[in-house]
Short mmCIF file of C-alpha atoms (C1' of nucleotides) in Angstrom, two decimals:
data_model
loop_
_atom_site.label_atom_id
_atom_site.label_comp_id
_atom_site.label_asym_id
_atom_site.label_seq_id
_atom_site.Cartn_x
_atom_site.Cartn_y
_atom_site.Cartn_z
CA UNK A 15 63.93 195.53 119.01
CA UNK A 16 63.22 191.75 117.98
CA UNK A 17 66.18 192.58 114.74
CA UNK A 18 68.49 193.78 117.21
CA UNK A 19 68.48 191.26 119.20
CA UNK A 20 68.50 188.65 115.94
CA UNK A 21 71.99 190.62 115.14
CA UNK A 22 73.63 190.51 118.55
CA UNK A 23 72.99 186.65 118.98
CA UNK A 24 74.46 186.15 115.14
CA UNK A 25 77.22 188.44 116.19
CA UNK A 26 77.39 185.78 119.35
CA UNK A 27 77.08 183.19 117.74
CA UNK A 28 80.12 183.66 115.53
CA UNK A 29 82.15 184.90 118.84
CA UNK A 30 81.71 182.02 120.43
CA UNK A 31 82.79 179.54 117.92
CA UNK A 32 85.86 182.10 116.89
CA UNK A 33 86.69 182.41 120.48
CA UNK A 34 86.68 178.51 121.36
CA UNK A 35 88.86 177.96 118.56
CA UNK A 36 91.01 180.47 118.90
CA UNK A 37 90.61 182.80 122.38
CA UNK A 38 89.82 186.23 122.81
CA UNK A 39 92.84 187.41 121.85
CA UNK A 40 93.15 185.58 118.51
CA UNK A 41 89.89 186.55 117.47
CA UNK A 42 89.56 189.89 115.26
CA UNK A 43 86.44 192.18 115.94
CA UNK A 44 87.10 192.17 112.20
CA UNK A 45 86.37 188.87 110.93
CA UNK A 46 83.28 188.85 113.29
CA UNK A 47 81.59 191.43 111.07
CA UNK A 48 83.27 189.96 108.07
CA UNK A 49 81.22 186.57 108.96
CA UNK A 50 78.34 188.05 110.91
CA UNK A 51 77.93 190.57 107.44
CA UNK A 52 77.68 193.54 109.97
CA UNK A 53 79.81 197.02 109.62
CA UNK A 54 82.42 198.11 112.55
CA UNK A 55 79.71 200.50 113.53
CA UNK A 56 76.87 198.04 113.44
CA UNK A 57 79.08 195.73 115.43
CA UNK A 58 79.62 198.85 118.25
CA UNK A 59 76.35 199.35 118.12
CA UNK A 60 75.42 196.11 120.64
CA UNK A 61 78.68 196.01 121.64
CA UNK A 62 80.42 198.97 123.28
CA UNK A 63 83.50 196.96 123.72
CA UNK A 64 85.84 193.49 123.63
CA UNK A 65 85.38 193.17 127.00
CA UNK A 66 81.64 194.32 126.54
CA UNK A 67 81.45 190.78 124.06
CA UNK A 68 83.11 188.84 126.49
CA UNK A 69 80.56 189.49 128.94
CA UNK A 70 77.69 188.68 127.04
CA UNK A 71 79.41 185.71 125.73
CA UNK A 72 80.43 184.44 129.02
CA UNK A 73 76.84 185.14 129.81
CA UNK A 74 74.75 183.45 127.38
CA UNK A 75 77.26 180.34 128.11
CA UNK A 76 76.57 179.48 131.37
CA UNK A 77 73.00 179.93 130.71
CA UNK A 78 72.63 177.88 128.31
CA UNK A 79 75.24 175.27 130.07
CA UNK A 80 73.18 175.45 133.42
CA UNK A 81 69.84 174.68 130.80
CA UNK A 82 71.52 171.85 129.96
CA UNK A 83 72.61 169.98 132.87
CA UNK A 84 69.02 171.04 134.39
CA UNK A 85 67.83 168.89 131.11
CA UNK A 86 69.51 166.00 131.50
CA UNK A 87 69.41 165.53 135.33
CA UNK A 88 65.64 166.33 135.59
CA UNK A 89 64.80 164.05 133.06
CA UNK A 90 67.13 161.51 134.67
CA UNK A 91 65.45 162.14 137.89
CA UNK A 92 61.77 161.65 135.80
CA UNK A 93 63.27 158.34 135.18
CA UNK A 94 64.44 157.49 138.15
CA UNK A 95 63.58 157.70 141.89
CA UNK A 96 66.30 156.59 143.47
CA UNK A 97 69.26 159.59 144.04
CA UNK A 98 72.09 157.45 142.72
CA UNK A 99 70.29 155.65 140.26
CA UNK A 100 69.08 158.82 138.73
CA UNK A 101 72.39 160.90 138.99
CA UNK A 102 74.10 157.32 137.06
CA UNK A 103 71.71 157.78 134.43
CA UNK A 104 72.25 161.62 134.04
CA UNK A 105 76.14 160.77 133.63
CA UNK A 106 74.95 158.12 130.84
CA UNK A 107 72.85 161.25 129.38
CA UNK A 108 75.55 163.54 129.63
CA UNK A 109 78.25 160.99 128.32
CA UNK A 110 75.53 160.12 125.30
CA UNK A 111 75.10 163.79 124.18
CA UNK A 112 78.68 164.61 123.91
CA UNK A 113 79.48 161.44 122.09
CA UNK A 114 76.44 162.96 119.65
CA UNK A 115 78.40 165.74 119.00
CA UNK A 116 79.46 165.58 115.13
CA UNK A 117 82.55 167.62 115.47
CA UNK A 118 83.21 166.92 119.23
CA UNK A 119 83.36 169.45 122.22
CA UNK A 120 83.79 173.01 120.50
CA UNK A 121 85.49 173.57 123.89
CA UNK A 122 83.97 175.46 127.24
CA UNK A 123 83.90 178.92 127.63
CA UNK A 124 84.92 179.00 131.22
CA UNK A 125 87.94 177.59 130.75
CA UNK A 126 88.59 180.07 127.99
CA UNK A 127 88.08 182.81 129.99
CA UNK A 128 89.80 180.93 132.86
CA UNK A 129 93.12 180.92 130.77
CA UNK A 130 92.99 184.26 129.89
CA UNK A 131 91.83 186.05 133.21
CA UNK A 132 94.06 188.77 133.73
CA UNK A 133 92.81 190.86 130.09
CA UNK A 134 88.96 191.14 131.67
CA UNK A 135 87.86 192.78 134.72
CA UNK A 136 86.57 191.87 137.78
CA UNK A 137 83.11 191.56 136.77
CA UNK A 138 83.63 188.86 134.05
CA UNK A 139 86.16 187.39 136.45
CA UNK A 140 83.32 186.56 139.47
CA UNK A 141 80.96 185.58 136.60
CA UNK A 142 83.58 182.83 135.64
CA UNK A 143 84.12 182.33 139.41
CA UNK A 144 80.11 182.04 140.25
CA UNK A 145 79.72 179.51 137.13
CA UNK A 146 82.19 177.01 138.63
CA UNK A 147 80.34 177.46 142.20
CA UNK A 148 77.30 176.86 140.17
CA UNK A 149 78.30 173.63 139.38
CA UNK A 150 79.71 172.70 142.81
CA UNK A 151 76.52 173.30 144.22
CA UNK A 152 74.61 171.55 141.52
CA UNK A 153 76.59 168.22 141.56
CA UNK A 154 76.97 168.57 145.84
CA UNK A 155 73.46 168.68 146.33
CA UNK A 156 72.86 165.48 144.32
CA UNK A 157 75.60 163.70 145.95
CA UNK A 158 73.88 165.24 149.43
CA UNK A 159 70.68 163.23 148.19
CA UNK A 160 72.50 160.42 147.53
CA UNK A 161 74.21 160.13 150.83
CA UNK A 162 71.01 160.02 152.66
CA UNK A 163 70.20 156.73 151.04
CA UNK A 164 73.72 155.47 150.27
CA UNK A 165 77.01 155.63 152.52
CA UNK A 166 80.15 155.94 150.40
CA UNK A 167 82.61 153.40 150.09
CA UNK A 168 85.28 155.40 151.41
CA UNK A 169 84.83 158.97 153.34
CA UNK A 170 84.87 161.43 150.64
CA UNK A 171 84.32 165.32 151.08
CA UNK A 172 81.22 166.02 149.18
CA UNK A 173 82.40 169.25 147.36
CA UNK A 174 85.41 167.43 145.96
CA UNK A 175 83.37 165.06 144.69
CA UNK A 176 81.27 167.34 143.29
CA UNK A 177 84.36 169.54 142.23
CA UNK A 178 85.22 165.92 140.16
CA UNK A 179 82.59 166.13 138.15
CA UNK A 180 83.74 169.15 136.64
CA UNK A 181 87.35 168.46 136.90
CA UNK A 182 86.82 165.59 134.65
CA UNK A 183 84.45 167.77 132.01
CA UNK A 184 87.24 169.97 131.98
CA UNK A 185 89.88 168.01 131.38
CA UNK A 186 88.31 165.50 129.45
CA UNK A 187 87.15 168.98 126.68
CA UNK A 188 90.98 169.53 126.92
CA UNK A 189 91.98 166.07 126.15
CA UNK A 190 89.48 166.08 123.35
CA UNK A 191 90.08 168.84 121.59
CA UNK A 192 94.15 168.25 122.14
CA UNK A 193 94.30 164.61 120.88
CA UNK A 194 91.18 165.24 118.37
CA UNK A 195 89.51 162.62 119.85
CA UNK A 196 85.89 163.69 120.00
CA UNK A 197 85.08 160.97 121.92
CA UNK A 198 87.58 160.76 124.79
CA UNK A 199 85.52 163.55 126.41
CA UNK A 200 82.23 161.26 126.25
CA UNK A 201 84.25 158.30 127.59
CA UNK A 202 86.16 160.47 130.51
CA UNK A 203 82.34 161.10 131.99
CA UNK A 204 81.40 157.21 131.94
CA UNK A 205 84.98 156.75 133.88
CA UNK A 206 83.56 159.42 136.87
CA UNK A 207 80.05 157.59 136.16
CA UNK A 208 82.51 154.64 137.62
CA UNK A 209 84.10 156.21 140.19
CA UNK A 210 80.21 157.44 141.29
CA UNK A 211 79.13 154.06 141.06
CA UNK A 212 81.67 152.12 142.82
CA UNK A 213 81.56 154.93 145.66
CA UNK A 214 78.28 154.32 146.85
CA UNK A 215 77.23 150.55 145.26
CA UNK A 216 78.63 147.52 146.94
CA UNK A 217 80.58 145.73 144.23
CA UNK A 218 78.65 142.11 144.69
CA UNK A 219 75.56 141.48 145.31
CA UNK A 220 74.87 138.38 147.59
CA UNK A 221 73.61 138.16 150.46
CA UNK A 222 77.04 138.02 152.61
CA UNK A 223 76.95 141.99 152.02
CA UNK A 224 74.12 142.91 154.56
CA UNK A 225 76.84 141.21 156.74
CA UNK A 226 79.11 144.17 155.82
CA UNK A 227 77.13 147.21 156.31
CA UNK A 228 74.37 148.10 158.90
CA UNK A 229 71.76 149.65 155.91
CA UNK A 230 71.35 147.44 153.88
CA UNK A 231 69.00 149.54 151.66
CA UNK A 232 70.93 150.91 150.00
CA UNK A 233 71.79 147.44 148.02
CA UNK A 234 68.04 146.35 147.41
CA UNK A 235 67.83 150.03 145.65
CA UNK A 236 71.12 149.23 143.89
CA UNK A 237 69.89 146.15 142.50
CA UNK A 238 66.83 146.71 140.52
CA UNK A 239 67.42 148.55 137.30
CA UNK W 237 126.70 181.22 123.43
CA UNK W 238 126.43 181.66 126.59
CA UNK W 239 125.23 184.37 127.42
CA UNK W 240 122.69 184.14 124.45
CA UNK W 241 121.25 180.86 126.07
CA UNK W 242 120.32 182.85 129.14
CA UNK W 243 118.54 185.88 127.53
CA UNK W 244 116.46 183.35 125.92
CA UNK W 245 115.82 181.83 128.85
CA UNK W 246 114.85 184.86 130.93
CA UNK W 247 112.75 185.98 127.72
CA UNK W 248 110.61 182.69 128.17
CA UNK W 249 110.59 182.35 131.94
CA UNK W 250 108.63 186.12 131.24
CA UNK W 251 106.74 185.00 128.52
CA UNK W 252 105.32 181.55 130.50
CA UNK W 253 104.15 183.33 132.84
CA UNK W 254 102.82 186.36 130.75
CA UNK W 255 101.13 183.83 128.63
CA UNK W 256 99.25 181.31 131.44
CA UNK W 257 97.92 184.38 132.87
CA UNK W 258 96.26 186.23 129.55
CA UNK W 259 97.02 183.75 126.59
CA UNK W 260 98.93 183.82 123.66
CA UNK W 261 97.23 186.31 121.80
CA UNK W 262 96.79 188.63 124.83
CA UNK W 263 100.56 188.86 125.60
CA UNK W 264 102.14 191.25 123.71
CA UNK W 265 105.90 191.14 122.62
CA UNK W 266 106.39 194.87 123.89
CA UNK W 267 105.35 194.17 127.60
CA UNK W 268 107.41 190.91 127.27
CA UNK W 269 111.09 193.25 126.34
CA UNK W 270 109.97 195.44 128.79
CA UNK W 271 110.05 193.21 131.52
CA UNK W 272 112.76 191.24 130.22
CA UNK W 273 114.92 194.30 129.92
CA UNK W 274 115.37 193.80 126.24
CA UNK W 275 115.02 195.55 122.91
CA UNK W 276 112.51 194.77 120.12
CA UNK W 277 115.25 193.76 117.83
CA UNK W 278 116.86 191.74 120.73
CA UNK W 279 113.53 189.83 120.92
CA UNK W 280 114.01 189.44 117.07
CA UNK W 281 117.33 188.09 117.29
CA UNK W 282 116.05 185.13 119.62
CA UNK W 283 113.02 184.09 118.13
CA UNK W 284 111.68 184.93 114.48
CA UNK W 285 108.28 185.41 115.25
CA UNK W 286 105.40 184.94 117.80
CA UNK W 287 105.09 181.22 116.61
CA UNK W 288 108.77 180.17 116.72
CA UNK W 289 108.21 181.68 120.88
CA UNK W 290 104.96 179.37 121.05
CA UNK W 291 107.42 176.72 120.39
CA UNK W 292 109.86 176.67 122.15
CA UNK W 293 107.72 178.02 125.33
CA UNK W 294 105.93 174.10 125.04
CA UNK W 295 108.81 172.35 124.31
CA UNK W 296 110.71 173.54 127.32
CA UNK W 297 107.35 173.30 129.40
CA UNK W 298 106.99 169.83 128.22
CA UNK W 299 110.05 168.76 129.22
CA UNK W 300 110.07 170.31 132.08
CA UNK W 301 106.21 168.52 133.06
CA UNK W 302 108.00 165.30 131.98
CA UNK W 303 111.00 165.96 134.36
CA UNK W 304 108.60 166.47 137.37
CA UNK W 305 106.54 163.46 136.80
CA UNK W 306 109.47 161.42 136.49
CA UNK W 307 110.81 162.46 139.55
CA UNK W 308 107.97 162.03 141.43
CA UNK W 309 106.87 158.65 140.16
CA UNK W 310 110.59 157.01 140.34
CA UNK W 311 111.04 158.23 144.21
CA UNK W 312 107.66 156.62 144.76
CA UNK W 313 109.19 153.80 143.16
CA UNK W 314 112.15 153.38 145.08
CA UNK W 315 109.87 153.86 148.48
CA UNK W 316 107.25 151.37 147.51
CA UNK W 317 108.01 148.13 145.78
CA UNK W 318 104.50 147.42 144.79
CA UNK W 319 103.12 149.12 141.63
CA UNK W 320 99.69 150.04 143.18
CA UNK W 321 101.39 151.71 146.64
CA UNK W 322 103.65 153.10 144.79
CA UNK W 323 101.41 154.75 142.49
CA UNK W 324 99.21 155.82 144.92
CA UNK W 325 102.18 157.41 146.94
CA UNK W 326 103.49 158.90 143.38
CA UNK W 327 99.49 160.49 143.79
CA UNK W 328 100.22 161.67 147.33
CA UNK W 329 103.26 163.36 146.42
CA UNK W 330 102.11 165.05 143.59
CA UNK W 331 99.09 166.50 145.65
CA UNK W 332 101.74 167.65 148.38
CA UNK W 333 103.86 169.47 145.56
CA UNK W 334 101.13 170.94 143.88
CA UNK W 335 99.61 172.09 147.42
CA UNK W 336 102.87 173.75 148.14
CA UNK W 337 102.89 175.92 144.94
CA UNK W 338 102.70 179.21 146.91
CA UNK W 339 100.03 181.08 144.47
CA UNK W 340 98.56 177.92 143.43
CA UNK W 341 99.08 176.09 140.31
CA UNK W 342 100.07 178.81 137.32
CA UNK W 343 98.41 177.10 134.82
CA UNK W 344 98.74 174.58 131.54
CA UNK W 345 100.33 175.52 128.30
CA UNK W 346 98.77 172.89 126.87
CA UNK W 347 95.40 173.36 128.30
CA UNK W 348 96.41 176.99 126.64
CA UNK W 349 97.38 175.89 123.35
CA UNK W 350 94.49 173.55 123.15
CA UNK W 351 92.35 176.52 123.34
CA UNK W 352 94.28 178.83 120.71
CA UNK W 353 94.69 176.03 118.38
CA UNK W 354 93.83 177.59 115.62
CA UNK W 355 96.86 180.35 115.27
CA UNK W 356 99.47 177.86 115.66
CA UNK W 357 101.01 175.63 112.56
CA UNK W 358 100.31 172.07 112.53
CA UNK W 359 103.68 171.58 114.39
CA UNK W 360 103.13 173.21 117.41
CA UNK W 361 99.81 171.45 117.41
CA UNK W 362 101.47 167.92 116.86
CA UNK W 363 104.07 168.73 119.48
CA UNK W 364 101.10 169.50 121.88
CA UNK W 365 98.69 166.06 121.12
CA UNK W 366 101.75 164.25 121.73
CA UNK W 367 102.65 165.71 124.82
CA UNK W 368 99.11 164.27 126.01
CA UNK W 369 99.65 160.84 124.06
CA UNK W 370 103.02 160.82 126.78
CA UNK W 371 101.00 161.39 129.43
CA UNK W 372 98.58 158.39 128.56
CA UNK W 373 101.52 156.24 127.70
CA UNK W 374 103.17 157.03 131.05
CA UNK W 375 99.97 156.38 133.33
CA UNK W 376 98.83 153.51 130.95
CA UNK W 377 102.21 152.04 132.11
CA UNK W 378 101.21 152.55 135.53
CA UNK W 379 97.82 151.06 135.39
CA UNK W 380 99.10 147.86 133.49
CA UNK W 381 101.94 146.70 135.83
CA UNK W 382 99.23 147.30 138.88
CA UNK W 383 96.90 144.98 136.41
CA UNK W 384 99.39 142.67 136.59
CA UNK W 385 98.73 142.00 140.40
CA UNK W 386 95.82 143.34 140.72
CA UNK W 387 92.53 143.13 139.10
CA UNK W 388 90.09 145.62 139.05
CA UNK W 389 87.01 146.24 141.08
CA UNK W 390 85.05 146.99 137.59
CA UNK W 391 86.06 146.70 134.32
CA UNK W 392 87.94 149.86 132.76
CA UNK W 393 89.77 150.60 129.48
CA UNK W 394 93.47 151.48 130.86
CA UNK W 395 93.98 154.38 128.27
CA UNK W 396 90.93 155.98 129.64
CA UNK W 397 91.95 155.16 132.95
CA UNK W 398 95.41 156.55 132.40
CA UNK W 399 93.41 159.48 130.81
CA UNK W 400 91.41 160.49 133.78
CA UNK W 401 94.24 161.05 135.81
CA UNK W 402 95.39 164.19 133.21
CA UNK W 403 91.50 165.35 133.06
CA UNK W 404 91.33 165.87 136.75
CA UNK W 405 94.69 167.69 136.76
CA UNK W 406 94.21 169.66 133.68
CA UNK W 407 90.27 170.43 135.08
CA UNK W 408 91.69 170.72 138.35
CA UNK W 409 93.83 173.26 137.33
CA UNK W 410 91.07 175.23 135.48
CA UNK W 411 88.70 175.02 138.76
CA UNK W 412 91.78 175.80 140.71
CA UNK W 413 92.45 179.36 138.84
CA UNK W 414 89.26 180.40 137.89
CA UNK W 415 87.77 179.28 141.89
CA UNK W 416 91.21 181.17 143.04
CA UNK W 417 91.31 178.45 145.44
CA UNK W 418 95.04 177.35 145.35
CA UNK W 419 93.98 173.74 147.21
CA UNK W 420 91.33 172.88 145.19
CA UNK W 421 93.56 171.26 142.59
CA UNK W 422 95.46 169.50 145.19
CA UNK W 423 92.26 167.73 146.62
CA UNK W 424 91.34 166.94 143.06
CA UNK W 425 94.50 164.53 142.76
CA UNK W 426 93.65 162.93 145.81
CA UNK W 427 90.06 162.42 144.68
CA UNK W 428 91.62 160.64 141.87
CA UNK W 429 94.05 158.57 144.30
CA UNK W 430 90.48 157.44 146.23
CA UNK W 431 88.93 156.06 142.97
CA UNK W 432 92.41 154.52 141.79
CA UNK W 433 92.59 153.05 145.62
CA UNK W 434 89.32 152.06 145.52
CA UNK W 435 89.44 150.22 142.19
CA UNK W 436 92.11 147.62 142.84
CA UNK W 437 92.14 147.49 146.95
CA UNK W 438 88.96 145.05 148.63
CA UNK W 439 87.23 147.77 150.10
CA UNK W 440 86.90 145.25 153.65
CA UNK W 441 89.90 143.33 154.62
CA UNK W 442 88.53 140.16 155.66
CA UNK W 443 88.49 136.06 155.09
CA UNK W 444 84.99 136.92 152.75
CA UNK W 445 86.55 139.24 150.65
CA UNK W 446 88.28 136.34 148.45
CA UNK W 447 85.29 134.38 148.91
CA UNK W 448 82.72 136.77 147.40
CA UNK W 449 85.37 137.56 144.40
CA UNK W 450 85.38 134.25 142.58
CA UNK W 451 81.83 133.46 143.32
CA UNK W 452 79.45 136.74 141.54
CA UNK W 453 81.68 138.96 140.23
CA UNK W 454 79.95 141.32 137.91
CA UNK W 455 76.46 140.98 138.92
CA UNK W 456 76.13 144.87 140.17
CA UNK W 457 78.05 146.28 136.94
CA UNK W 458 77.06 148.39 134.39
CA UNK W 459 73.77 145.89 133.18
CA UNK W 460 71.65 149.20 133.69
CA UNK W 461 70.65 152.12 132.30
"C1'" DT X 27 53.51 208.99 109.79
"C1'" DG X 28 56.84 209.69 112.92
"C1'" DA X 29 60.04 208.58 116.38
"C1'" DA X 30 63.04 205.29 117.99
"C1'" DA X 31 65.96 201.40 116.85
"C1'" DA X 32 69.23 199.50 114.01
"C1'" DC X 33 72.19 200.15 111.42
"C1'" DT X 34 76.05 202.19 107.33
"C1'" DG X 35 80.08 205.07 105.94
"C1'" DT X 36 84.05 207.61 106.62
"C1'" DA X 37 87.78 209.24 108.83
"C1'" DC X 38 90.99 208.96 112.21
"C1'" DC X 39 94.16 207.40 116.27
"C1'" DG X 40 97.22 204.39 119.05
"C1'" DT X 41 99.15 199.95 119.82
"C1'" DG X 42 101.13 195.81 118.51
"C1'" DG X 43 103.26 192.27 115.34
"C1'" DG X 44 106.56 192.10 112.13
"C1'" DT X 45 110.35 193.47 108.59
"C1'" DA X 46 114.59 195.53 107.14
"C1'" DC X 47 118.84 196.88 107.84
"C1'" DA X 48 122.83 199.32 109.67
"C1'" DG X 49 125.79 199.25 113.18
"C1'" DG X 50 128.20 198.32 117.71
"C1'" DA X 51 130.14 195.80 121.87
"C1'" DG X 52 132.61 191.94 123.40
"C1'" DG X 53 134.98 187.62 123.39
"C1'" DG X 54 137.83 183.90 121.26
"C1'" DG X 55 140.74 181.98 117.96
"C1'" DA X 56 144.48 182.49 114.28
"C1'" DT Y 67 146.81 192.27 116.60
"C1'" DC Y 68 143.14 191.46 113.74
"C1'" DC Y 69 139.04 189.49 112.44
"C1'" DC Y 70 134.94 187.10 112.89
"C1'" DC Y 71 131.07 185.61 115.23
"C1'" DT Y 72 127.59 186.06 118.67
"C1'" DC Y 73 124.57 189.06 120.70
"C1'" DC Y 74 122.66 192.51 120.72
"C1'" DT Y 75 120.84 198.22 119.95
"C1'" DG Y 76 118.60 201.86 117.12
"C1'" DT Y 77 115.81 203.60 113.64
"C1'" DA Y 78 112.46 203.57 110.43
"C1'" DC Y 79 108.65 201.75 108.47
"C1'" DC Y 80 104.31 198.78 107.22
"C1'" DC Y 81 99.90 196.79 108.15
"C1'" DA Y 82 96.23 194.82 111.09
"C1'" DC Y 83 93.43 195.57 114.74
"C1'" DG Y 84 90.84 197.82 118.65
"C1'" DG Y 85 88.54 201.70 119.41
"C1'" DT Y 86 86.39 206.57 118.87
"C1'" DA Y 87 83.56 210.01 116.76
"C1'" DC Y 88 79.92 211.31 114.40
"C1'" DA Y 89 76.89 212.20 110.56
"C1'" DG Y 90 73.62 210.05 107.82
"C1'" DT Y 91 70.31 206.28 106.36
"C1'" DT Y 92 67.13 202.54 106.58
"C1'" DT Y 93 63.92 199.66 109.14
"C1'" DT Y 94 60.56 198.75 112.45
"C1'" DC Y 95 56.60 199.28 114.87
"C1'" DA Y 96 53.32 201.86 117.70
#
DNA sequence: TGAAAACTGTACCGTGGGTACAGGAGGGGA
DNA sequence: TCCCCTCCTGTACCCACGGTACAGTTTTCA
């Protein structure tokens, strides 16, 4: 019971690194066991298939991606009461913890399985599909909080912006891993953190900007850091 | 000669599309002379092995990226003489185009390659960080002859500015497929057109705009956190 | 101590990437 | 007319890999 499951998270483990460097279909079952130091057998054992692995994978992945982000932005929130204020720092968090990575983004799982949809089944397919909601949800109900203190700059639709958040973790792990440029990904978040920022703060402070907008709140919160 | 040109051509219009939809390694070279109407040794003939059709499948899909973009941008150049408008109309006809792709966008090859790295030679690798290099050279452009009339809202680095607009469409495009919403990808350029929009236009058109410029710049930027 | 869990070992099958090589159709130039 | 070159087809074969089947062995823990 407790070894089997020590096995099928070392067997995981390798996957997942195998599979972000080189997708599903470049990686061998084979040099899993090889590296794992499991037999074919042991290997079918936990796993009853590929697509079986991919699963589980998948799985584990957004877990432990949705543990993350609850990390950083409850701590963030800890930190700070204000919705913006907090959700800036969480960027900074984010942004600070990929730039900590010694070897850079290994590269996300969803977009793995994202380029490579058509080889899994349905199942693994709405997994993917749920993750990405996930994160619309998570990033659109901070920006909701935010908008009841803070009106934006410009009308945006709050699920795009959300949608932005992840757009630019995306691309910025593809950019990354591309150019080999651990830290482009790091630097792509503190751009959004921009965008975020100059959304919903006024860009001077003085007091000719009550003149601008009716709430005025909004800049009083803005101002203390 | 000929006629040689346009098997290989059909042979990688079928394998682009094979390959955005399950990945190198999970397109296989039989279903690719099947569909192509072709014999193994045919397939042979053309390209030596899976690697030689990795390459030229980027090359022409780089080119072909490079073709669109240029297109786009230089009509929005000879429609708007200003670099920002023009820019920002290069933006809104991107978003139309890519809205118009009737199944949505296909996909990336080198948002694929990036994530099979690791079966490729150095070459193909090269060929696909440079192809991202282009793509900051050719936005950094943008961004600098806008700089030259107009000065930014905050202070940004123009590579990573030029950078963000390939992370939203490259995570656009992996939201767009894995969300299977066709639009979503479209929206995400014109989330990027809002921030770019937002950085160099005065928010409020008024006599107090100049006025507040000169006097406290800076004050509400990034001092926190 | 005994049953269940967690494997190992062996043998086998089909598919796919890739090689080798012989040969044929068709067009274009000498 | 002939020949050569391009562009293929056909056949045969090799190995790696995914996957199945199943019997046997060790480890764990109740």
């Amino acid at each position: 019971m407790r070894k089997g499951e020590e096995t099928r998270n070392r067997i995981l483990d390798v996957a997942e690194a195998a599979v972000l460097q080189k997708g599903f279909g470049g990686t061998s079952i084979e040099e899993l066991i090889v590296e794992t130091g499991i037999t074919k057998s042991g290997f079918f054992y936990h796993f009853k298939d590929k697509n079986e692995l991919a699963k589980a994978l998948l799985n584990r992945y957004i877990e432990n991606d949705e543990r993350i982000y609850d990390e950083i932005f409850s701590r963030a929130r800890d930190l700070m009461d204000d919705p913006l204020q907090s959700f800036l720092l969480g960027l900074k968090l984010l942004s600070e913890l990929l730039s900590d990575l010694p070897n850079g983004h290994p590269g996300c799982l969803v977009a793995t399985v994202c380029y490579y949809e058509r080889l899994f089944d349905r199942e693994i397919q709405e997994t993917n599909r749920n993750a990405v909601l996930a994160w619309r949800r998570r990033f659109g109900r901070m920006f909701r909080e935010i908008m009841e203190v803070y009106s934006p700059r410009e009308p945006v639709d709050v699920d795009q912006l959300a949608d932005m958040v992840s757009s630019v973790l995306e691309g910025g792990i593809v950019l990354s891993k591309t150019l080999k440029e651990p830290n482009t990904l790091a630097e792509q978040v503190l751009m959004m953190r921009t965008f975020v920022r100059m959304l919903f703060l006024p860009a001077i402070e003085s007091p000719l900007v009550a003149f601008r907008h009716d709430q005025t709140y909004g800049v009083a919160d803005g101002r203390h850091l």
